[in-house]
mmCIF file of C-alpha atoms and ligand atoms in Angstrom:
data_model
loop_
_atom_site.group_PDB
_atom_site.id
_atom_site.type_symbol
_atom_site.label_atom_id
_atom_site.label_comp_id
_atom_site.label_asym_id
_atom_site.label_seq_id
_atom_site.Cartn_x
_atom_site.Cartn_y
_atom_site.Cartn_z
ATOM 1 C CA MET A 1 4.027 -27.885 -15.124
ATOM 2 C CA SER A 2 4.207 -27.471 -11.284
ATOM 3 C CA LYS A 3 2.260 -23.281 -9.925
ATOM 4 C CA GLU A 4 5.071 -20.977 -9.363
ATOM 5 C CA ARG A 5 4.790 -19.611 -5.165
ATOM 6 C CA ILE A 6 5.217 -16.259 -3.765
ATOM 7 C CA LEU A 7 5.711 -15.405 -0.270
ATOM 8 C CA ILE A 8 3.637 -12.279 0.838
ATOM 9 C CA THR A 9 4.399 -11.126 4.189
ATOM 10 C CA GLY A 10 1.716 -8.476 5.477
ATOM 11 C CA GLY A 11 -1.009 -10.446 3.253
ATOM 12 C CA ALA A 12 -2.848 -11.032 5.947
ATOM 13 C CA GLY A 13 -3.176 -6.793 5.903
ATOM 14 C CA TYR A 14 -5.551 -4.401 3.410
ATOM 15 C CA LEU A 15 -3.664 -4.939 -0.179
ATOM 16 C CA GLY A 16 -2.441 -7.750 0.935
ATOM 17 C CA ASN A 17 -5.462 -9.421 1.580
ATOM 18 C CA VAL A 18 -6.171 -7.872 -2.428
ATOM 19 C CA MET A 19 -2.807 -9.724 -3.514
ATOM 20 C CA THR A 20 -3.333 -13.181 -2.130
ATOM 21 C CA ARG A 21 -7.231 -13.875 -3.846
ATOM 22 C CA HIS A 22 -5.525 -11.992 -7.080
ATOM 23 C CA PHE A 23 -2.665 -14.707 -7.097
ATOM 24 C CA LEU A 24 -4.525 -17.315 -6.262
ATOM 25 C CA ASP A 25 -7.070 -16.188 -9.075
ATOM 26 C CA GLN A 26 -3.959 -16.422 -11.332
ATOM 27 C CA GLY A 27 -2.984 -19.148 -10.159
ATOM 28 C CA PHE A 28 0.365 -19.740 -8.041
ATOM 29 C CA GLN A 29 -0.045 -21.313 -4.857
ATOM 30 C CA VAL A 30 0.199 -19.105 -1.812
ATOM 31 C CA GLY A 31 1.649 -18.673 1.215
ATOM 32 C CA CYS A 32 0.350 -15.162 3.548
ATOM 33 C CA LEU A 33 3.187 -15.243 6.251
ATOM 34 C CA ASP A 34 1.390 -12.534 9.348
ATOM 35 C CA ASN A 35 1.349 -12.009 13.308
ATOM 36 C CA LEU A 36 -2.216 -10.692 12.950
ATOM 37 C CA LEU A 37 -0.945 -7.284 14.485
ATOM 38 C CA TYR A 38 -4.842 -6.132 13.932
ATOM 39 C CA ARG A 39 -6.237 -9.597 14.322
ATOM 40 C CA GLN A 40 -7.605 -9.353 11.487
ATOM 41 C CA ASP A 41 -7.851 -13.649 11.037
ATOM 42 C CA TYR A 42 -12.038 -13.215 9.968
ATOM 43 C CA SER A 43 -10.033 -11.495 7.104
ATOM 44 C CA ILE A 44 -7.916 -14.476 5.383
ATOM 45 C CA PHE A 45 -9.435 -17.238 6.996
ATOM 46 C CA PRO A 46 -12.040 -18.584 4.096
ATOM 47 C CA LEU A 47 -8.717 -19.048 1.121
ATOM 48 C CA ALA A 48 -8.367 -22.022 3.951
ATOM 49 C CA ALA A 49 -10.737 -23.425 1.592
ATOM 50 C CA ASN A 50 -8.192 -23.017 -1.173
ATOM 51 C CA PRO A 51 -5.459 -25.568 -1.042
ATOM 52 C CA ASP A 52 -2.840 -23.726 -2.323
ATOM 53 C CA PHE A 53 -3.443 -20.814 0.121
ATOM 54 C CA GLU A 54 -1.188 -21.169 3.493
ATOM 55 C CA PHE A 55 -0.917 -19.084 6.601
ATOM 56 C CA ILE A 56 1.990 -18.833 8.896
ATOM 57 C CA HIS A 57 1.255 -16.873 11.686
ATOM 58 C CA GLY A 58 4.562 -15.350 12.764
ATOM 59 C CA ASP A 59 6.838 -12.133 13.243
ATOM 60 C CA VAL A 60 8.896 -11.399 9.731
ATOM 61 C CA ARG A 61 10.968 -10.456 12.620
ATOM 62 C CA ASP A 62 11.870 -14.235 13.210
ATOM 63 C CA LYS A 63 14.914 -14.946 11.607
ATOM 64 C CA ALA A 64 15.383 -18.474 12.358
ATOM 65 C CA LEU A 65 11.581 -18.454 11.362
ATOM 66 C CA LEU A 66 12.286 -16.141 7.594
ATOM 67 C CA GLU A 67 15.222 -18.509 6.894
ATOM 68 C CA ARG A 68 13.263 -22.037 7.538
ATOM 69 C CA VAL A 69 10.194 -19.972 5.628
ATOM 70 C CA ILE A 70 12.002 -18.407 2.453
ATOM 71 C CA PRO A 71 13.515 -20.321 0.774
ATOM 72 C CA ARG A 72 9.647 -22.828 -0.590
ATOM 73 C CA TYR A 73 9.442 -19.679 -2.614
ATOM 74 C CA ASP A 74 9.913 -18.430 -6.035
ATOM 75 C CA ILE A 75 8.709 -14.680 -5.450
ATOM 76 C CA ILE A 76 8.443 -12.701 -2.103
ATOM 77 C CA ILE A 77 6.448 -9.726 -1.839
ATOM 78 C CA PRO A 78 7.604 -8.088 1.695
ATOM 79 C CA LEU A 79 3.862 -6.248 2.448
ATOM 80 C CA ALA A 80 4.129 -6.740 5.929
ATOM 81 C CA ALA A 81 4.588 -3.452 8.556
ATOM 82 C CA ILE A 82 3.357 -1.288 9.633
ATOM 83 C CA VAL A 83 1.923 1.657 7.978
ATOM 84 C CA GLY A 84 1.016 5.584 7.729
ATOM 85 C CA ALA A 85 2.616 9.004 9.467
ATOM 86 C CA PRO A 86 -0.059 8.562 12.963
ATOM 87 C CA ALA A 87 0.944 4.154 13.356
ATOM 88 C CA SER A 88 4.406 5.013 13.523
ATOM 89 C CA LYS A 89 5.114 7.910 15.376
ATOM 90 C CA ALA A 90 2.850 5.408 18.295
ATOM 91 C CA ARG A 91 4.625 2.088 17.975
ATOM 92 C CA PRO A 92 8.382 3.809 16.904
ATOM 93 C CA VAL A 93 10.537 0.238 17.925
ATOM 94 C CA ASP A 94 8.355 -2.004 15.532
ATOM 95 C CA THR A 95 8.318 0.629 12.569
ATOM 96 C CA GLU A 96 12.181 0.927 12.737
ATOM 97 C CA THR A 97 12.156 -3.714 13.239
ATOM 98 C CA VAL A 98 10.154 -4.539 11.405
ATOM 99 C CA ASN A 99 9.883 -2.055 7.868
ATOM 100 C CA ARG A 100 13.800 -1.441 8.218
ATOM 101 C CA ASP A 101 15.785 -4.112 10.392
ATOM 102 C CA ALA A 102 13.480 -7.109 8.693
ATOM 103 C CA ILE A 103 13.960 -5.476 5.339
ATOM 104 C CA ILE A 104 17.885 -6.043 5.691
ATOM 105 C CA THR A 105 17.525 -9.655 7.058
ATOM 106 C CA LEU A 106 15.486 -11.185 4.552
ATOM 107 C CA ASP A 107 17.737 -9.559 2.009
ATOM 108 C CA GLN A 108 20.149 -11.459 3.268
ATOM 109 C CA ILE A 109 17.985 -14.394 3.604
ATOM 110 C CA ARG A 110 16.797 -14.428 0.123
ATOM 111 C CA SER A 111 19.082 -15.574 -2.429
ATOM 112 C CA ALA A 112 19.286 -14.125 -6.174
ATOM 113 C CA ASN A 113 16.824 -16.301 -8.488
ATOM 114 C CA GLN A 114 14.068 -15.898 -6.072
ATOM 115 C CA ARG A 115 12.204 -12.706 -7.157
ATOM 116 C CA LEU A 116 11.236 -9.846 -5.594
ATOM 117 C CA LEU A 117 8.706 -6.895 -5.271
ATOM 118 C CA PHE A 118 9.120 -4.364 -3.123
ATOM 119 C CA PRO A 119 6.439 -1.428 -2.373
ATOM 120 C CA ASN A 120 7.611 1.583 -1.228
ATOM 121 C CA THR A 121 5.663 4.992 -0.627
ATOM 122 C CA ASN A 122 5.665 7.464 -2.859
ATOM 123 C CA SER A 123 4.974 10.059 -0.029
ATOM 124 C CA GLY A 124 8.672 10.812 0.462
ATOM 125 C CA TYR A 125 8.480 13.298 -2.859
ATOM 126 C CA GLY A 126 8.867 17.203 -2.618
ATOM 127 C CA THR A 127 9.182 17.170 1.086
ATOM 128 C CA LYS A 128 11.577 19.588 1.974
ATOM 129 C CA SER A 129 12.387 21.090 -1.477
ATOM 130 C CA GLY A 130 9.270 21.732 -2.106
ATOM 131 C CA GLN A 131 10.037 19.653 -6.165
ATOM 132 C CA PHE A 132 6.114 19.814 -7.440
ATOM 133 C CA GLU A 133 6.869 18.043 -10.646
ATOM 134 C CA CYS A 134 8.387 14.700 -9.510
ATOM 135 C CA ASP A 135 9.486 11.908 -11.483
ATOM 136 C CA GLU A 136 12.177 8.263 -10.572
ATOM 137 C CA ASN A 137 14.923 10.468 -9.857
ATOM 138 C CA THR A 138 13.068 13.473 -8.008
ATOM 139 C CA PRO A 139 15.373 12.582 -4.686
ATOM 140 C CA LEU A 140 13.213 11.122 -1.969
ATOM 141 C CA GLU A 141 12.905 13.413 0.989
ATOM 142 C CA PRO A 142 10.322 11.816 3.572
ATOM 143 C CA ILE A 143 9.323 13.300 6.862
ATOM 144 C CA SER A 144 7.835 10.295 9.115
ATOM 145 C CA LEU A 145 9.177 7.744 10.834
ATOM 146 C CA TYR A 146 7.215 5.595 8.084
ATOM 147 C CA GLY A 147 7.754 7.293 5.076
ATOM 148 C CA THR A 148 12.306 8.057 6.981
ATOM 149 C CA THR A 149 12.302 3.549 6.867
ATOM 150 C CA LYS A 150 10.313 2.769 4.351
ATOM 151 C CA CYS A 151 12.782 4.870 2.160
ATOM 152 C CA GLU A 152 15.429 3.050 3.748
ATOM 153 C CA GLY A 153 13.841 -0.650 3.007
ATOM 154 C CA GLU A 154 13.678 -0.282 -0.987
ATOM 155 C CA LYS A 155 17.757 1.619 -0.475
ATOM 156 C CA THR A 156 18.271 -1.608 1.062
ATOM 157 C CA LEU A 157 17.431 -3.379 -1.965
ATOM 158 C CA ARG A 158 18.148 -1.580 -4.678
ATOM 159 C CA GLU A 159 21.696 -1.619 -3.139
ATOM 160 C CA SER A 160 21.679 -5.687 -3.589
ATOM 161 C CA SER A 161 23.290 -7.629 -5.747
ATOM 162 C CA LYS A 162 20.340 -9.722 -6.006
ATOM 163 C CA GLY A 163 18.233 -6.884 -7.180
ATOM 164 C CA GLY A 164 14.061 -6.178 -7.803
ATOM 165 C CA VAL A 165 11.304 -4.640 -8.447
ATOM 166 C CA ILE A 166 10.319 -1.724 -6.616
ATOM 167 C CA PHE A 167 7.231 0.508 -6.717
ATOM 168 C CA ARG A 168 6.636 3.673 -5.288
ATOM 169 C CA LEU A 169 2.826 3.893 -4.580
ATOM 170 C CA ALA A 170 0.467 6.956 -4.444
ATOM 171 C CA SER A 171 -2.045 6.872 -1.758
ATOM 172 C CA VAL A 172 -4.237 3.164 -2.597
ATOM 173 C CA PHE A 173 -8.055 3.376 -2.579
ATOM 174 C CA GLY A 174 -11.018 0.588 -2.565
ATOM 175 C CA VAL A 175 -12.210 -1.774 -0.442
ATOM 176 C CA SER A 176 -10.977 -5.581 1.372
ATOM 177 C CA PRO A 177 -11.220 -7.534 3.168
ATOM 178 C CA ARG A 178 -8.899 -5.681 5.953
ATOM 179 C CA MET A 179 -10.670 -2.595 4.992
ATOM 180 C CA ARG A 180 -8.427 0.825 6.518
ATOM 181 C CA LEU A 181 -10.507 3.552 6.901
ATOM 182 C CA ASP A 182 -7.621 6.145 8.183
ATOM 183 C CA LEU A 183 -6.660 6.246 4.478
ATOM 184 C CA SER A 184 -7.407 9.419 3.607
ATOM 185 C CA PHE A 185 -9.938 8.372 0.998
ATOM 186 C CA HIS A 186 -11.712 6.900 2.476
ATOM 187 C CA SER A 187 -11.303 8.391 5.676
ATOM 188 C CA MET A 188 -13.706 11.096 3.796
ATOM 189 C CA VAL A 189 -15.696 9.241 2.496
ATOM 190 C CA VAL A 190 -16.958 7.888 5.761
ATOM 191 C CA ASP A 191 -16.871 11.489 6.995
ATOM 192 C CA ALA A 192 -19.380 11.979 4.034
ATOM 193 C CA LEU A 193 -21.394 9.416 5.657
ATOM 194 C CA THR A 194 -21.361 9.848 8.998
ATOM 195 C CA LYS A 195 -21.345 13.634 9.260
ATOM 196 C CA LYS A 196 -22.853 15.436 6.357
ATOM 197 C CA ALA A 197 -18.840 17.114 5.995
ATOM 198 C CA ILE A 198 -15.749 16.637 5.044
ATOM 199 C CA VAL A 199 -13.545 19.073 7.107
ATOM 200 C CA LEU A 200 -10.099 19.962 4.973
ATOM 201 C CA SER A 201 -6.299 20.555 6.279
ATOM 202 C CA GLU A 202 -4.233 22.070 4.033
ATOM 203 C CA GLY A 203 -6.956 20.986 1.113
ATOM 204 C CA ASN A 204 -5.220 22.807 -1.766
ATOM 205 C CA PHE A 205 -2.214 20.309 -1.475
ATOM 206 C CA THR A 206 -2.212 17.538 -4.142
ATOM 207 C CA ARG A 207 -1.515 14.389 -4.125
ATOM 208 C CA ASN A 208 -1.858 10.930 -6.479
ATOM 209 C CA TYR A 209 -4.259 8.725 -5.360
ATOM 210 C CA VAL A 210 -4.029 4.372 -6.658
ATOM 211 C CA TYR A 211 -6.490 1.799 -7.067
ATOM 212 C CA ILE A 212 -6.187 -1.088 -5.263
ATOM 213 C CA GLY A 213 -6.645 -3.833 -7.753
ATOM 214 C CA ASP A 214 -4.827 -1.886 -10.391
ATOM 215 C CA VAL A 215 -1.542 -2.213 -7.112
ATOM 216 C CA ALA A 216 -2.300 -5.874 -7.561
ATOM 217 C CA GLN A 217 -2.278 -5.809 -11.076
ATOM 218 C CA ALA A 218 0.704 -3.962 -11.053
ATOM 219 C CA PHE A 219 2.313 -6.263 -9.672
ATOM 220 C CA ALA A 220 1.344 -9.019 -10.943
ATOM 221 C CA PHE A 221 2.672 -7.716 -14.617
ATOM 222 C CA GLY A 222 5.820 -7.196 -12.396
ATOM 223 C CA ILE A 223 6.251 -11.157 -12.287
ATOM 224 C CA GLN A 224 5.247 -10.762 -15.280
ATOM 225 C CA ASN A 225 8.415 -9.186 -17.555
ATOM 226 C CA TYR A 226 10.711 -9.178 -14.025
ATOM 227 C CA ASP A 227 14.084 -9.728 -15.819
ATOM 228 C CA GLN A 228 12.924 -5.880 -17.614
ATOM 229 C CA MET A 229 11.868 -3.806 -14.621
ATOM 230 C CA ASN A 230 14.097 -5.300 -12.145
ATOM 231 C CA GLY A 231 16.676 -3.218 -10.727
ATOM 232 C CA GLU A 232 14.093 -0.487 -10.915
ATOM 233 C CA ALA A 233 12.094 2.008 -9.698
ATOM 234 C CA TYR A 234 8.295 3.044 -10.704
ATOM 235 C CA ASN A 235 5.743 4.922 -9.243
ATOM 236 C CA LEU A 236 2.585 3.935 -9.308
ATOM 237 C CA GLY A 237 -0.263 6.390 -9.746
ATOM 238 C CA SER A 238 -3.162 7.153 -11.406
ATOM 239 C CA ASP A 239 -2.346 10.114 -13.474
ATOM 240 C CA GLN A 240 -5.963 11.163 -13.486
ATOM 241 C CA ALA A 241 -6.109 10.932 -10.129
ATOM 242 C CA ASN A 242 -3.590 13.676 -9.776
ATOM 243 C CA ILE A 243 -5.722 15.549 -8.188
ATOM 244 C CA SER A 244 -6.203 18.286 -4.677
ATOM 245 C CA LYS A 245 -7.945 17.202 -1.797
ATOM 246 C CA ASN A 246 -10.047 19.588 -2.169
ATOM 247 C CA ASP A 247 -11.345 19.173 -5.714
ATOM 248 C CA LEU A 248 -11.212 15.614 -4.007
ATOM 249 C CA ALA A 249 -13.360 15.774 -1.050
ATOM 250 C CA ALA A 250 -16.118 18.201 -3.836
ATOM 251 C CA LYS A 251 -15.802 14.786 -5.830
ATOM 252 C CA VAL A 252 -16.797 12.688 -2.677
ATOM 253 C CA ALA A 253 -19.667 15.262 -1.742
ATOM 254 C CA LYS A 254 -21.343 15.115 -5.487
ATOM 255 C CA HIS A 255 -21.597 12.033 -5.651
ATOM 256 C CA ILE A 256 -22.519 11.303 -1.655
ATOM 257 C CA PRO A 257 -25.668 14.232 -1.561
ATOM 258 C CA GLY A 258 -25.317 17.331 1.451
ATOM 259 C CA THR A 259 -21.992 17.026 2.352
ATOM 260 C CA GLN A 260 -20.309 20.379 2.932
ATOM 261 C CA LEU A 261 -16.762 20.617 2.654
ATOM 262 C CA PHE A 262 -15.080 23.362 5.632
ATOM 263 C CA GLN A 263 -11.569 23.840 5.890
ATOM 264 C CA HIS A 264 -9.287 23.397 9.179
ATOM 265 C CA GLU A 265 -7.540 26.440 10.181
ATOM 266 C CA VAL A 266 -4.627 25.495 12.118
ATOM 267 C CA GLU A 267 -4.146 22.043 10.997
ATOM 268 C CA ARG A 268 -1.484 21.287 8.791
ATOM 269 C CA ASP A 269 -0.023 18.111 6.183
ATOM 270 C CA GLU A 270 1.961 16.189 8.838
ATOM 271 C CA ASP A 271 3.099 14.556 5.603
ATOM 272 C CA LYS A 272 3.757 18.421 4.517
ATOM 273 C CA ARG A 273 2.515 15.766 1.143
ATOM 274 C CA ASN A 274 2.006 18.245 -2.692
ATOM 275 C CA TYR A 275 2.823 17.401 -5.494
ATOM 276 C CA LEU A 276 2.365 15.779 -8.836
ATOM 277 C CA VAL A 277 3.310 12.401 -9.387
ATOM 278 C CA SER A 278 4.470 11.346 -13.085
ATOM 279 C CA ASN A 279 3.596 7.799 -13.699
ATOM 280 C CA ASP A 280 5.384 7.558 -17.113
ATOM 281 C CA LYS A 281 8.039 5.229 -16.702
ATOM 282 C CA LEU A 282 5.964 2.468 -15.800
ATOM 283 C CA ARG A 283 3.301 3.241 -18.289
ATOM 284 C CA LYS A 284 6.599 3.164 -21.513
ATOM 285 C CA ALA A 285 7.625 0.106 -19.829
ATOM 286 C CA GLY A 286 3.603 -1.773 -20.040
ATOM 287 C CA PHE A 287 1.537 -0.806 -17.894
ATOM 288 C CA GLU A 288 -0.889 2.042 -16.653
ATOM 289 C CA ALA A 289 -3.563 2.244 -13.560
ATOM 290 C CA LYS A 290 -6.718 2.826 -15.028
ATOM 291 C CA THR A 291 -9.257 2.481 -13.288
ATOM 292 C CA SER A 292 -11.442 5.757 -12.500
ATOM 293 C CA LEU A 293 -11.541 8.211 -9.257
ATOM 294 C CA GLU A 294 -15.241 8.188 -9.427
ATOM 295 C CA THR A 295 -15.343 4.060 -9.554
ATOM 296 C CA GLY A 296 -13.504 4.135 -6.671
ATOM 297 C CA ILE A 297 -15.857 6.638 -4.073
ATOM 298 C CA ALA A 298 -18.996 4.863 -5.576
ATOM 299 C CA GLU A 299 -17.281 0.720 -4.520
ATOM 300 C CA VAL A 300 -15.741 2.113 -0.566
ATOM 301 C CA THR A 301 -19.077 4.232 0.029
ATOM 302 C CA ARG A 302 -21.652 1.380 -0.922
ATOM 303 C CA GLY A 303 -18.652 -0.265 1.399
ATOM 304 C CA VAL A 304 -18.315 1.846 4.335
ATOM 305 C CA SER A 305 -22.305 2.556 4.025
ATOM 306 C CA ILE A 306 -22.485 -1.604 5.015
ATOM 307 C CA MET A 307 -20.313 -1.635 7.969
ATOM 308 C CA LEU A 308 -21.729 1.838 9.601
ATOM 309 C CA LYS A 309 -25.707 -0.848 9.069
ATOM 310 C CA ASN A 310 -23.895 -2.862 11.306
ATOM 311 C CA ASN A 311 -22.909 -0.191 13.735
ATOM 312 C CA PRO A 312 -25.356 1.511 15.379
ATOM 313 C CA HIS A 313 -22.865 4.050 17.456
ATOM 314 C CA LYS A 314 -21.294 4.919 14.152
ATOM 315 C CA ASN A 315 -18.036 5.208 15.771
ATOM 316 C CA ILE A 316 -16.155 3.039 13.345
HETATM 317 N N1 NAD B 1 -1.887 1.492 1.474
HETATM 318 C C1 NAD B 1 -1.255 2.415 0.720
HETATM 319 O O1 NAD B 1 -2.010 3.095 0.243
HETATM 320 C C2 NAD B 1 0.290 2.204 0.932
HETATM 321 C C3 NAD B 1 1.052 3.455 0.067
HETATM 322 C C4 NAD B 1 2.429 3.132 -0.654
HETATM 323 C C5 NAD B 1 2.771 2.033 0.212
HETATM 324 N N2 NAD B 1 1.975 1.684 1.206
HETATM 325 C C6 NAD B 1 3.038 0.099 1.423
HETATM 326 O O2 NAD B 1 2.031 -1.768 1.378
HETATM 327 C C7 NAD B 1 2.347 -2.242 2.678
HETATM 328 C C8 NAD B 1 1.428 -2.518 3.362
HETATM 329 O O3 NAD B 1 0.005 -1.391 3.594
HETATM 330 P P1 NAD B 1 -1.190 -1.897 3.757
HETATM 331 O O4 NAD B 1 -1.926 -0.580 3.262
HETATM 332 O O5 NAD B 1 -1.860 -3.360 2.906
HETATM 333 O O6 NAD B 1 -0.961 -2.135 5.771
HETATM 334 P P2 NAD B 1 -1.811 -2.814 6.665
HETATM 335 O O7 NAD B 1 -1.281 -2.373 7.757
HETATM 336 O O8 NAD B 1 -3.241 -2.831 6.275
HETATM 337 O O9 NAD B 1 -1.048 -4.273 6.301
HETATM 338 C C9 NAD B 1 0.175 -5.037 6.898
HETATM 339 C C10 NAD B 1 0.439 -6.423 7.494
HETATM 340 O O10 NAD B 1 1.359 -6.755 8.527
HETATM 341 C C11 NAD B 1 1.321 -7.714 9.443
HETATM 342 N N3 NAD B 1 2.338 -7.160 10.360
HETATM 343 C C12 NAD B 1 2.472 -6.037 11.041
HETATM 344 N N4 NAD B 1 3.832 -6.324 11.367
HETATM 345 C C13 NAD B 1 4.428 -6.854 11.233
HETATM 346 C C14 NAD B 1 5.295 -8.758 12.015
HETATM 347 N N5 NAD B 1 6.246 -7.854 12.691
HETATM 348 N N6 NAD B 1 5.225 -9.483 10.940
HETATM 349 C C15 NAD B 1 4.290 -10.177 10.281
HETATM 350 N N7 NAD B 1 3.703 -9.606 9.961
HETATM 351 C C16 NAD B 1 3.060 -7.811 10.283
HETATM 352 C C17 NAD B 1 -0.082 -6.562 9.415
HETATM 353 O O11 NAD B 1 -0.572 -7.870 10.346
HETATM 354 C C18 NAD B 1 -1.110 -6.292 8.233
HETATM 355 O O12 NAD B 1 -1.403 -7.651 7.559
HETATM 356 C C19 NAD B 1 2.629 -1.691 3.523
HETATM 357 O O13 NAD B 1 4.278 -2.507 3.365
HETATM 358 C C20 NAD B 1 3.031 -0.740 2.538
HETATM 359 O O14 NAD B 1 4.118 0.048 3.369
HETATM 360 C C21 NAD B 1 1.349 1.018 0.887
#
């Protein structure tokens, strides 16, 4: 039987690197379409040893390229994006054209029998209404350009007659060949290791987190159960990782002794994220993210420590 083919746009990114390896291990052929925005060729090039891996260097805004590439695949996972509120603020035009417009183009080109799984962020929950307990029926009210364009991407796909499975991701943690130290979980570990201090703004705000390996497994679950899940959006986070920034920082400090915690009196959380997210719908569908925060803190501490050893100026 021939292998199924998955196209992962943004496959050389933080999540993409882990997902690409996961699906190759599962016996899929994986095509990774990425413009290597962060010059992260080092992260993906060892995969050239695997004949089931193909790298397509290009831009998801290149319609002619999408028209050539997309028909060759059974499954599409569009990860390519300008990710996070600060990055989007710095690159507003790229954010609109990559996060929203390229998804509209992709939707026009794909066919109804190609399965599609899309990662949105859950960062739009409760931001304006102040609703604390959120499930998939809670309106998404994104504040940042990042959140707005990702939600526009989700809307395009949910209104499409071609279907798709949407995952609304919590904030991800865990190591990847393309490491993102800007993620809030990771920056706490970096600060604990380099400054022996974590400074929290609005530390009482509760967020939801999820381990990177659990995200890859959830997407694999979505492929296996596509017919049952098609057309729906699912929160993807860990229930035991609905936690305030203060409590997460305390766990990091427990793991890295000598770390002191401080509250920033002036700085405010740009995303206004303060919510308790229900992951019941995905659990009822049959998948649960189970990796603990403690496991993630230990893993990220080991990973960041290696990066620090290679950087005598600790300027990471
Ligand atoms: N990491 C998280 O916590 C998180 C949470 C919710 C949703 N997501 C979503 O998951 C996806 C991946 O996020 P990530 O954390 O891996 O970020 P990332 O920045 O590491 O990955 C994005 C990838 O897209 C590529 N890219 C950017 N612009 C491109 C373009 N024009 N053409 C082709 N490739 C392009 C980049 O080179 C990079 O490899 C994004 O869609 C993001 O919105 C991530």
